[in-house]
Backbone as a printed PyTorch tensor [residue, N CA C, xyz], in Angstrom:
tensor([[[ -73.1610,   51.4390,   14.7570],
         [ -73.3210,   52.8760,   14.6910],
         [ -72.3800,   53.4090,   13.6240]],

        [[ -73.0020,   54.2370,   12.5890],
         [ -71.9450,   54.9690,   11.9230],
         [ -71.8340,   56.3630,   12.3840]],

        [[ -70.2090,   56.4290,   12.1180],
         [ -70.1650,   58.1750,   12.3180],
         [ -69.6830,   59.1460,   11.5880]],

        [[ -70.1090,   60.1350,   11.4050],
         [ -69.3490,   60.8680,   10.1950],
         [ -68.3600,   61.4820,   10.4770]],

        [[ -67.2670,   61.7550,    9.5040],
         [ -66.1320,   62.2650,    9.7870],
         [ -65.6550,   63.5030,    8.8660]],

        [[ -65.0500,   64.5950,    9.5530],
         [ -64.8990,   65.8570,    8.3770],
         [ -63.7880,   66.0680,    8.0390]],

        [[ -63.6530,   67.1110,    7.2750],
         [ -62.0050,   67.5290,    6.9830],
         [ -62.1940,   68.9790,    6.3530]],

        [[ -61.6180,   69.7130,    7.2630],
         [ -61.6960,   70.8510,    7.1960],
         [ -60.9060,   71.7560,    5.9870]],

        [[ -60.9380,   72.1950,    4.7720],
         [ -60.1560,   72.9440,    4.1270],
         [ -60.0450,   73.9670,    4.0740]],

        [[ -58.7040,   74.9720,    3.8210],
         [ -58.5930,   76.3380,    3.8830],
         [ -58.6890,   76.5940,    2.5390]],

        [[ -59.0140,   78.0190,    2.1630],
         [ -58.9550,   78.1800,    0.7020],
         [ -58.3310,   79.6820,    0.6980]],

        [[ -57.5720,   80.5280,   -0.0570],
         [ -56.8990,   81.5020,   -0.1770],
         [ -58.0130,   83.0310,   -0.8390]],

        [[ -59.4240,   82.4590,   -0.4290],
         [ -60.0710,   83.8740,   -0.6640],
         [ -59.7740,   84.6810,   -0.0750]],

        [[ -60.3140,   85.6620,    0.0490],
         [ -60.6910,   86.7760,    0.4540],
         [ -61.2330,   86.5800,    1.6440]],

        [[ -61.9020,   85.9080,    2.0610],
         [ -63.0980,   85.8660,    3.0530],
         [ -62.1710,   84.6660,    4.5010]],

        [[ -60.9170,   84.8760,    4.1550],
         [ -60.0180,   83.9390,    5.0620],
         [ -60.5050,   82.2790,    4.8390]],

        [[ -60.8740,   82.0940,    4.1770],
         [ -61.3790,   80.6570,    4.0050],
         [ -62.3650,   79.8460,    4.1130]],

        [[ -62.7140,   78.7020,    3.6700],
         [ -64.3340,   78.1000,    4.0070],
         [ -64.0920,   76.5970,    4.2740]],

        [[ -64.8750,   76.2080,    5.1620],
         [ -65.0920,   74.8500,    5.7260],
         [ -65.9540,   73.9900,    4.5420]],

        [[ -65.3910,   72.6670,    4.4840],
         [ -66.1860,   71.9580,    3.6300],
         [ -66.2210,   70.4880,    4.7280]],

        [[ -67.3410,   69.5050,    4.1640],
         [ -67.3930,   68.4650,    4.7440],
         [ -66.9000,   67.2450,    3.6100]],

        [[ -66.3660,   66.7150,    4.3970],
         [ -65.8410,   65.3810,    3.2180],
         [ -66.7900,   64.5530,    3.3370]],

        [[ -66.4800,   63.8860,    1.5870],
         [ -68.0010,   63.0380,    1.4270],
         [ -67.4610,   61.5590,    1.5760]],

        [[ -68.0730,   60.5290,    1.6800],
         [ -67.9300,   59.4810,    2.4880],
         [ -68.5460,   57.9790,    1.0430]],

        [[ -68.7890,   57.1990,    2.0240],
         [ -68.9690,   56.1370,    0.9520],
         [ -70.3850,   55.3770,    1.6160]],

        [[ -71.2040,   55.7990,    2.3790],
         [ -72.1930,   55.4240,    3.1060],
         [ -73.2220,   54.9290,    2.5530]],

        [[ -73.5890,   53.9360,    2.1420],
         [ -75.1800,   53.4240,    1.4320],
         [ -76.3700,   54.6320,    1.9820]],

        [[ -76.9020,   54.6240,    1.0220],
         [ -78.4760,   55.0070,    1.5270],
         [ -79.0470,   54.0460,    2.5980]],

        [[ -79.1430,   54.9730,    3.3730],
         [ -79.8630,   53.7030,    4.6900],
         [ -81.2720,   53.1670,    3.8880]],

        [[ -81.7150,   52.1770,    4.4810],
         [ -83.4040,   51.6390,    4.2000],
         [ -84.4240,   51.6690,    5.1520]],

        [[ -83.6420,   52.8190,    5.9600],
         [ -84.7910,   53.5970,    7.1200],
         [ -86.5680,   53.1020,    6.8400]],

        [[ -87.0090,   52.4400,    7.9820],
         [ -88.4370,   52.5830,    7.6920],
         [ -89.3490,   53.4010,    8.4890]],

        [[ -90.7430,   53.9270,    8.1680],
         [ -91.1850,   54.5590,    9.2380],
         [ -91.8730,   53.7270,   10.2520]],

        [[ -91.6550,   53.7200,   11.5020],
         [ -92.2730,   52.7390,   12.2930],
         [ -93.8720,   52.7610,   12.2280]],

        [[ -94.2080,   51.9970,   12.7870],
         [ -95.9460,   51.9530,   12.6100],
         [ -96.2850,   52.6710,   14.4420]],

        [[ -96.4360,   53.6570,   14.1340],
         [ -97.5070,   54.6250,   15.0350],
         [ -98.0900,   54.1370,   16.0980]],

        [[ -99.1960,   53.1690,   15.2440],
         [-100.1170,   52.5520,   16.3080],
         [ -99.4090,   51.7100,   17.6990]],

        [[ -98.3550,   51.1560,   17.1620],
         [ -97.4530,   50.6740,   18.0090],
         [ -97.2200,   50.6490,   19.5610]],

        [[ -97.2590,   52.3980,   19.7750],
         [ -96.8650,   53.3040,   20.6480],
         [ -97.7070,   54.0260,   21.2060]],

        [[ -97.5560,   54.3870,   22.3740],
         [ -98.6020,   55.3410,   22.9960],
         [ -98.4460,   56.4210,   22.7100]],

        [[ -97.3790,   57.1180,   22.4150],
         [ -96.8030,   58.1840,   22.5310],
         [ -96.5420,   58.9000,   20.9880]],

        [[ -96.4840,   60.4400,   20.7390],
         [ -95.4920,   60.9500,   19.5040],
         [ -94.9320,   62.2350,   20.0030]],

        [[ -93.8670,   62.1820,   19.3640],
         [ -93.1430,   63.5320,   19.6960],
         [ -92.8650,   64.2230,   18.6320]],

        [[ -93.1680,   65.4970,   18.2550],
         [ -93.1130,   66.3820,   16.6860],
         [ -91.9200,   67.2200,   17.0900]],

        [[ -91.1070,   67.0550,   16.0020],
         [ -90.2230,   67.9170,   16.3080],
         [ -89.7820,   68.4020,   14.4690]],

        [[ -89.6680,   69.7880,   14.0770],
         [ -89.2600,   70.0920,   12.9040],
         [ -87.8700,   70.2020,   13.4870]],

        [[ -86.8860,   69.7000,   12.6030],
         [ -85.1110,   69.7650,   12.5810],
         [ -84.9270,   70.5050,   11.6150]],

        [[ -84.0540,   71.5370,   11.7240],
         [ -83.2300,   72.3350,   10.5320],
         [ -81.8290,   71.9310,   10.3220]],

        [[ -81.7060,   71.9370,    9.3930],
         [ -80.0920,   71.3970,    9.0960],
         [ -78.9110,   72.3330,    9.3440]],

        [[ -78.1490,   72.2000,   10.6460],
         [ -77.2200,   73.0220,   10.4540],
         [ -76.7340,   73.7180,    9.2610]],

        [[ -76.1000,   75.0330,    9.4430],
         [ -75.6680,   75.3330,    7.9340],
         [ -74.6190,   75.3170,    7.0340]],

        [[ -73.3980,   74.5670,    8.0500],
         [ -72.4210,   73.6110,    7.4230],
         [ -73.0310,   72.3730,    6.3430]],

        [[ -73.9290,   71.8430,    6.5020],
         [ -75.2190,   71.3140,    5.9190],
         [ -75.6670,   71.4280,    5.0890]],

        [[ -76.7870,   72.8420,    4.9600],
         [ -77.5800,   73.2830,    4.0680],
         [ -76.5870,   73.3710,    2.5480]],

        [[ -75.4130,   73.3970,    2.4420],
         [ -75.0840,   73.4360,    1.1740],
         [ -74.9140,   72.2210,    0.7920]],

        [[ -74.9610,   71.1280,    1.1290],
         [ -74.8940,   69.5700,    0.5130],
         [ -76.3040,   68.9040,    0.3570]],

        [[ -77.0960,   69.7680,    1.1920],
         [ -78.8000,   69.1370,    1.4210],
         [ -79.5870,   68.8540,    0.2490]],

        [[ -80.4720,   68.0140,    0.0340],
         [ -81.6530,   68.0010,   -1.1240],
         [ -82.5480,   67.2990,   -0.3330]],

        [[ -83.7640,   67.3000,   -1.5180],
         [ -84.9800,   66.5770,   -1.3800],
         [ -84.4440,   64.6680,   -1.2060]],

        [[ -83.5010,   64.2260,   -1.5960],
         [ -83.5330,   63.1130,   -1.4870],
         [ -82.5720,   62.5900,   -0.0380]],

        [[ -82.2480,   63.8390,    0.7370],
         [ -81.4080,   63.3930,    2.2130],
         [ -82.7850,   62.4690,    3.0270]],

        [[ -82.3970,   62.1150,    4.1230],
         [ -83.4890,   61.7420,    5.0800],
         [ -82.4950,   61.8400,    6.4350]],

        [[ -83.7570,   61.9790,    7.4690],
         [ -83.5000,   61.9480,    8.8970],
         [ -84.4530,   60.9610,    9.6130]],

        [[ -83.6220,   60.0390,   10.7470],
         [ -83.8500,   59.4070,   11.3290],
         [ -83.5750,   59.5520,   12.9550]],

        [[ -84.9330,   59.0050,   13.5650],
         [ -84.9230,   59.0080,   14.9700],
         [ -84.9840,   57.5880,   15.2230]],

        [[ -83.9110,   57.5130,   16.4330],
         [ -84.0740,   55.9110,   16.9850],
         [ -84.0190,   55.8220,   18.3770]],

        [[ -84.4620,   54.7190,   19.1690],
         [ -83.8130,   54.3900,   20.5350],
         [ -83.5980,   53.4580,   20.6240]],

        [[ -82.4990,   53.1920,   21.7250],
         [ -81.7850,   51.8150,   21.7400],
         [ -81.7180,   51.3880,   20.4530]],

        [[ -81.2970,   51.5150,   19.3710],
         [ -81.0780,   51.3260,   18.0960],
         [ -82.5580,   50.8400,   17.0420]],

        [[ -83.5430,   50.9500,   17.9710],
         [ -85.1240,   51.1680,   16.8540],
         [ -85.2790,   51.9250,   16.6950]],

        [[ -85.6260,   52.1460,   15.2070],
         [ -86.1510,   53.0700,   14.2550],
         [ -87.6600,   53.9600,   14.8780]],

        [[ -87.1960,   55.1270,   15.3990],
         [ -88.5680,   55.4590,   16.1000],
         [ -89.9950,   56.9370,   15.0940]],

        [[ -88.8020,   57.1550,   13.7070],
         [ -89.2680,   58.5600,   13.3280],
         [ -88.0940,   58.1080,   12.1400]],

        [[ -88.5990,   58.6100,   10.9070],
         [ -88.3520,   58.6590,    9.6370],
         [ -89.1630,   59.5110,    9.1900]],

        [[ -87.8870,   60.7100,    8.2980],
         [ -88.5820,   61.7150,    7.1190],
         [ -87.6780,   62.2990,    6.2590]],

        [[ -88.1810,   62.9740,    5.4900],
         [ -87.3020,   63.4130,    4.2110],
         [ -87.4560,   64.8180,    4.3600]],

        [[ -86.8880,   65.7000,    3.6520],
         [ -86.9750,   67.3620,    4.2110],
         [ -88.0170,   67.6370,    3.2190]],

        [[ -88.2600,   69.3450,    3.9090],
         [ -88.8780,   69.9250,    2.8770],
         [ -88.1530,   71.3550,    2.8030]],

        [[ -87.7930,   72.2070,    1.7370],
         [ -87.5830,   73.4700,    1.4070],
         [ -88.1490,   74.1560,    1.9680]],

        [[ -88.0570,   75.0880,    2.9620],
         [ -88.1970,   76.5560,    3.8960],
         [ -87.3290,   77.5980,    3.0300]],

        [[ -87.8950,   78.0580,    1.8600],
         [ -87.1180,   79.3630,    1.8740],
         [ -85.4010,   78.9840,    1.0250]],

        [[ -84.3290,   78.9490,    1.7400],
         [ -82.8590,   78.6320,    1.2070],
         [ -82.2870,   77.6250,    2.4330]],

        [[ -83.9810,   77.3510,    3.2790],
         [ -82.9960,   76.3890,    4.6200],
         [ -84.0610,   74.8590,    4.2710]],

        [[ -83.2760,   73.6440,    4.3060],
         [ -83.8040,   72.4490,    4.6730],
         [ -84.5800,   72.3960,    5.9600]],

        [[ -85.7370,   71.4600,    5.7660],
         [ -85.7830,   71.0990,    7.2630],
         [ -86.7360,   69.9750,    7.2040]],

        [[ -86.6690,   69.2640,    8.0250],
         [ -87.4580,   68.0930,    8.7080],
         [ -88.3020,   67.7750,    9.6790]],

        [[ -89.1990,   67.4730,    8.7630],
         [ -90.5210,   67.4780,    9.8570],
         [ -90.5100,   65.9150,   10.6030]],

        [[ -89.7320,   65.8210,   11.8770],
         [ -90.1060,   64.5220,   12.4980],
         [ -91.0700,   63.8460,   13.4270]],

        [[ -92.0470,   62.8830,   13.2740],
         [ -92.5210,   62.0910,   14.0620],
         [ -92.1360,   61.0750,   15.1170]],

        [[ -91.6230,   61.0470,   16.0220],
         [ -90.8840,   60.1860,   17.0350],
         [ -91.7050,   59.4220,   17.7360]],

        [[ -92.1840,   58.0300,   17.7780],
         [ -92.7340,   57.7050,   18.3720],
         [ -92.1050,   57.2030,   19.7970]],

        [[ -92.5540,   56.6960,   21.1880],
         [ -92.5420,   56.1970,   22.3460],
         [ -93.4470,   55.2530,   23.0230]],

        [[ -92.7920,   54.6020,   23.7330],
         [ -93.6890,   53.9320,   24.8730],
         [ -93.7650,   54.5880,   26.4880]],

        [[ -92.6940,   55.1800,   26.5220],
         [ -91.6200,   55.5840,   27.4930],
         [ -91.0930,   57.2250,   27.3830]],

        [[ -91.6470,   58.0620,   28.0880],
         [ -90.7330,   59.6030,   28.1600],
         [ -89.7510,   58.9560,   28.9910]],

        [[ -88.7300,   60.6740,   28.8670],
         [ -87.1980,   60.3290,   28.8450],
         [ -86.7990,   59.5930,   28.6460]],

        [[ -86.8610,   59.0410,   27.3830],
         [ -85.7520,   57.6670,   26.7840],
         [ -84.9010,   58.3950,   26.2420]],

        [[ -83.4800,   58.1140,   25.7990],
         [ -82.6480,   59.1530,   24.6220],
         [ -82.7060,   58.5430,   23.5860]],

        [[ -82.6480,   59.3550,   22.7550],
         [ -83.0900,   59.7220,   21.1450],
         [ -81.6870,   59.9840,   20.5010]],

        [[ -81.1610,   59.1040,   19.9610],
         [ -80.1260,   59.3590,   18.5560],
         [ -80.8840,   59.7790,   17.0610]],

        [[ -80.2820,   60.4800,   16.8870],
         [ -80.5170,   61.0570,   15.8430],
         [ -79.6050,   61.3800,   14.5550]],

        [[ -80.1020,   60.5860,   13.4860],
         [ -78.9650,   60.2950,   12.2690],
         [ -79.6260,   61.0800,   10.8150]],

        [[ -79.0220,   61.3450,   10.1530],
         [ -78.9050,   62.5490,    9.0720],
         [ -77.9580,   61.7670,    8.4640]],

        [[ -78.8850,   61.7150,    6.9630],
         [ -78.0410,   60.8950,    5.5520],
         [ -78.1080,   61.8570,    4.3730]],

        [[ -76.9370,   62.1310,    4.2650],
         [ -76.8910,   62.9660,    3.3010],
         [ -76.2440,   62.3580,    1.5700]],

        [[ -77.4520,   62.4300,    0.7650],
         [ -76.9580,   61.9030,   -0.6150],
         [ -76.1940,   62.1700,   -1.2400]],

        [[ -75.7980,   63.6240,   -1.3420],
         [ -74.8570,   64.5860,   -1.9610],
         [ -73.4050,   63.9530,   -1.5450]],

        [[ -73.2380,   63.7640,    0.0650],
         [ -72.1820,   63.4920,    0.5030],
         [ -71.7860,   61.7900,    0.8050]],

        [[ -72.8820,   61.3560,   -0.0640],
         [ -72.8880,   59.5130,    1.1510],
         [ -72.1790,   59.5080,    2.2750]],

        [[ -73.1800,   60.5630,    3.2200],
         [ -72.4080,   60.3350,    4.6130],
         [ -73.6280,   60.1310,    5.5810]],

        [[ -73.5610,   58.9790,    6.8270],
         [ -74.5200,   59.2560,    7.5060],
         [ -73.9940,   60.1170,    8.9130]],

        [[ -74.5970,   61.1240,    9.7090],
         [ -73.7050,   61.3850,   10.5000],
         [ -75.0990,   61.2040,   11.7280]],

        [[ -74.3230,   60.6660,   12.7990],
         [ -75.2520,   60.6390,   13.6990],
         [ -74.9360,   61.1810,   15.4420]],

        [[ -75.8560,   61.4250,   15.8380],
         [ -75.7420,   62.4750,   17.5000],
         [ -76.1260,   61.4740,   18.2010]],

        [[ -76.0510,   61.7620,   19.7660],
         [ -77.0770,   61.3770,   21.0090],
         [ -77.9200,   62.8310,   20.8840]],

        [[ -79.1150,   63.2310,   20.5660],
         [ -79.3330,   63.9640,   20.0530],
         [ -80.6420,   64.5710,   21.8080]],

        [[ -81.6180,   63.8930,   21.9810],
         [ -82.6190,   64.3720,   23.5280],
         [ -82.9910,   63.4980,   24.1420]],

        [[ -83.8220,   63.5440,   24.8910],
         [ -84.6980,   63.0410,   25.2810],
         [ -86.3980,   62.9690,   24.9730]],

        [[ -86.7360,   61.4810,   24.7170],
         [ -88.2660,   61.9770,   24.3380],
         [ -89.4830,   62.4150,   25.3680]],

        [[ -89.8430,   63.3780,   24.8920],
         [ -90.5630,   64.6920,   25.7480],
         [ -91.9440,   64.8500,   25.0530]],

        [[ -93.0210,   64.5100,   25.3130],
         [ -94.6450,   65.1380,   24.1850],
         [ -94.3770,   66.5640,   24.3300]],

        [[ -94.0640,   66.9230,   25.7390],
         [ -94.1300,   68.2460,   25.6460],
         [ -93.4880,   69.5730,   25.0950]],

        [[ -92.9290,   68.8480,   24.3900],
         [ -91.7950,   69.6820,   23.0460],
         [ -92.3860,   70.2390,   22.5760]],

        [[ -92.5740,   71.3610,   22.3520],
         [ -92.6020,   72.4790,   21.3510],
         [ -92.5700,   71.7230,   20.1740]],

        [[ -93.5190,   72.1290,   18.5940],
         [ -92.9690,   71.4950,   17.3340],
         [ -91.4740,   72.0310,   17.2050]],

        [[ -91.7700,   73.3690,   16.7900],
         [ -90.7730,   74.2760,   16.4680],
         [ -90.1900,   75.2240,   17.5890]],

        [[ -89.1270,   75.9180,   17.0410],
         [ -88.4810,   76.3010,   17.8250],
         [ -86.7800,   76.8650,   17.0770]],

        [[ -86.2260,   77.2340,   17.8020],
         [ -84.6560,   77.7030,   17.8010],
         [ -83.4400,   77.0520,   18.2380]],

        [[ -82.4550,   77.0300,   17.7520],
         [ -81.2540,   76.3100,   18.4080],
         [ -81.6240,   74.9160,   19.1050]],

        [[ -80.6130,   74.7320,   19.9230],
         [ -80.7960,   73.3730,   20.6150],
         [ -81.7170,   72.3200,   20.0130]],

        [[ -82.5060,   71.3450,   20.5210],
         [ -82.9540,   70.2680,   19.2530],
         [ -83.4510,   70.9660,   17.8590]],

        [[ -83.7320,   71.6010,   17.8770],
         [ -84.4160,   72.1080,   16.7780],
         [ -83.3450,   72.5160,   15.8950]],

        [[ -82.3350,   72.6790,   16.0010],
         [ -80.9030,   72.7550,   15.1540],
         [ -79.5250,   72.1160,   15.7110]],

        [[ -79.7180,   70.8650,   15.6380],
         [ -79.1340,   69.9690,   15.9760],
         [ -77.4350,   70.3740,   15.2100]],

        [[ -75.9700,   69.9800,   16.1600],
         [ -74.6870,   69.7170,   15.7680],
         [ -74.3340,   68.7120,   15.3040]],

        [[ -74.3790,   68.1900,   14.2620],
         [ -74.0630,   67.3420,   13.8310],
         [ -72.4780,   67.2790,   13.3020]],

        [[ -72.0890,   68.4720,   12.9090],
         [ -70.4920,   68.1030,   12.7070],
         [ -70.0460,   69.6110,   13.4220]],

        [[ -69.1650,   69.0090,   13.9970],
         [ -68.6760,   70.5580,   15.1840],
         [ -67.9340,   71.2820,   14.4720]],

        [[ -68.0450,   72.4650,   14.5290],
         [ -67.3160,   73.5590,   13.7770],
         [ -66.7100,   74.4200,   15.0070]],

        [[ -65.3330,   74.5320,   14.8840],
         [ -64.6610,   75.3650,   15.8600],
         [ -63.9140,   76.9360,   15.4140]]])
């Protein structure tokens, strides 16, 4: 398992200061997308990138869903506007299994990864907060 790690800096604006994430030395994973047919099951879920995030994000990040450490959902974002987001496919054999969920960011070579749900068909695609805007690095 990798995990990402931050470091918070102060800066002497005006605005009392800004959080940055430290960038890391992480390979590009070689994430694959699992084969579908596989599984009985899919779970759609669009992810937005926190917005500690959105300023390191591009077209070349990817997000990954796994269980028990298989690759269950692989994708790359797409541009909403000034927000990232990810359209994921999760496949299953099994509801309520838990779902880790890892975010590679190129900008930063960092992978950072959650215990992120449980797999549910009955998920909503979209949605607000909670899975649908996943914590990936805690901001206090």
């Amino acid at each position: 398992m990798v995990i990402g790690f931050i470091t918070w800096g102060c800066s002497s604006d005006d605005d009392g200061g800004t959080e940055r994430v430290a960038g890391g030395s992480d390979a590009r994973p070689t994430w694959q997308v699992p084969n579908y047919d596989h599984y009985e099951q899919i779970m759609v879920v669009e992810v937005q990138l926190q917005d500690i995030l959105q300023t390191y994000a591009s077209a070349t990040d990817m997000m990954c869903a796994s269980v028990n450490g298989e690759v269950r959902g692989v994708t790359t974002p797409k541009q909403v506007g000034d927000q990232w987001k990810f359209p994921l496919i999760i496949a299953s054999n099994d509801a309520g299994v838990n779902i880790q969920l890892s975010y590679y960011s190129e900008a930063l070579h960092r992978i950072f990864t959650i215990n992120w749900t449980t797999f549910d068909t009955s998920v909503a695609p979209t949605g607000t907060g909670g899975i649908y805007e996943p914590s990936f690095v805690h901001v206090e």
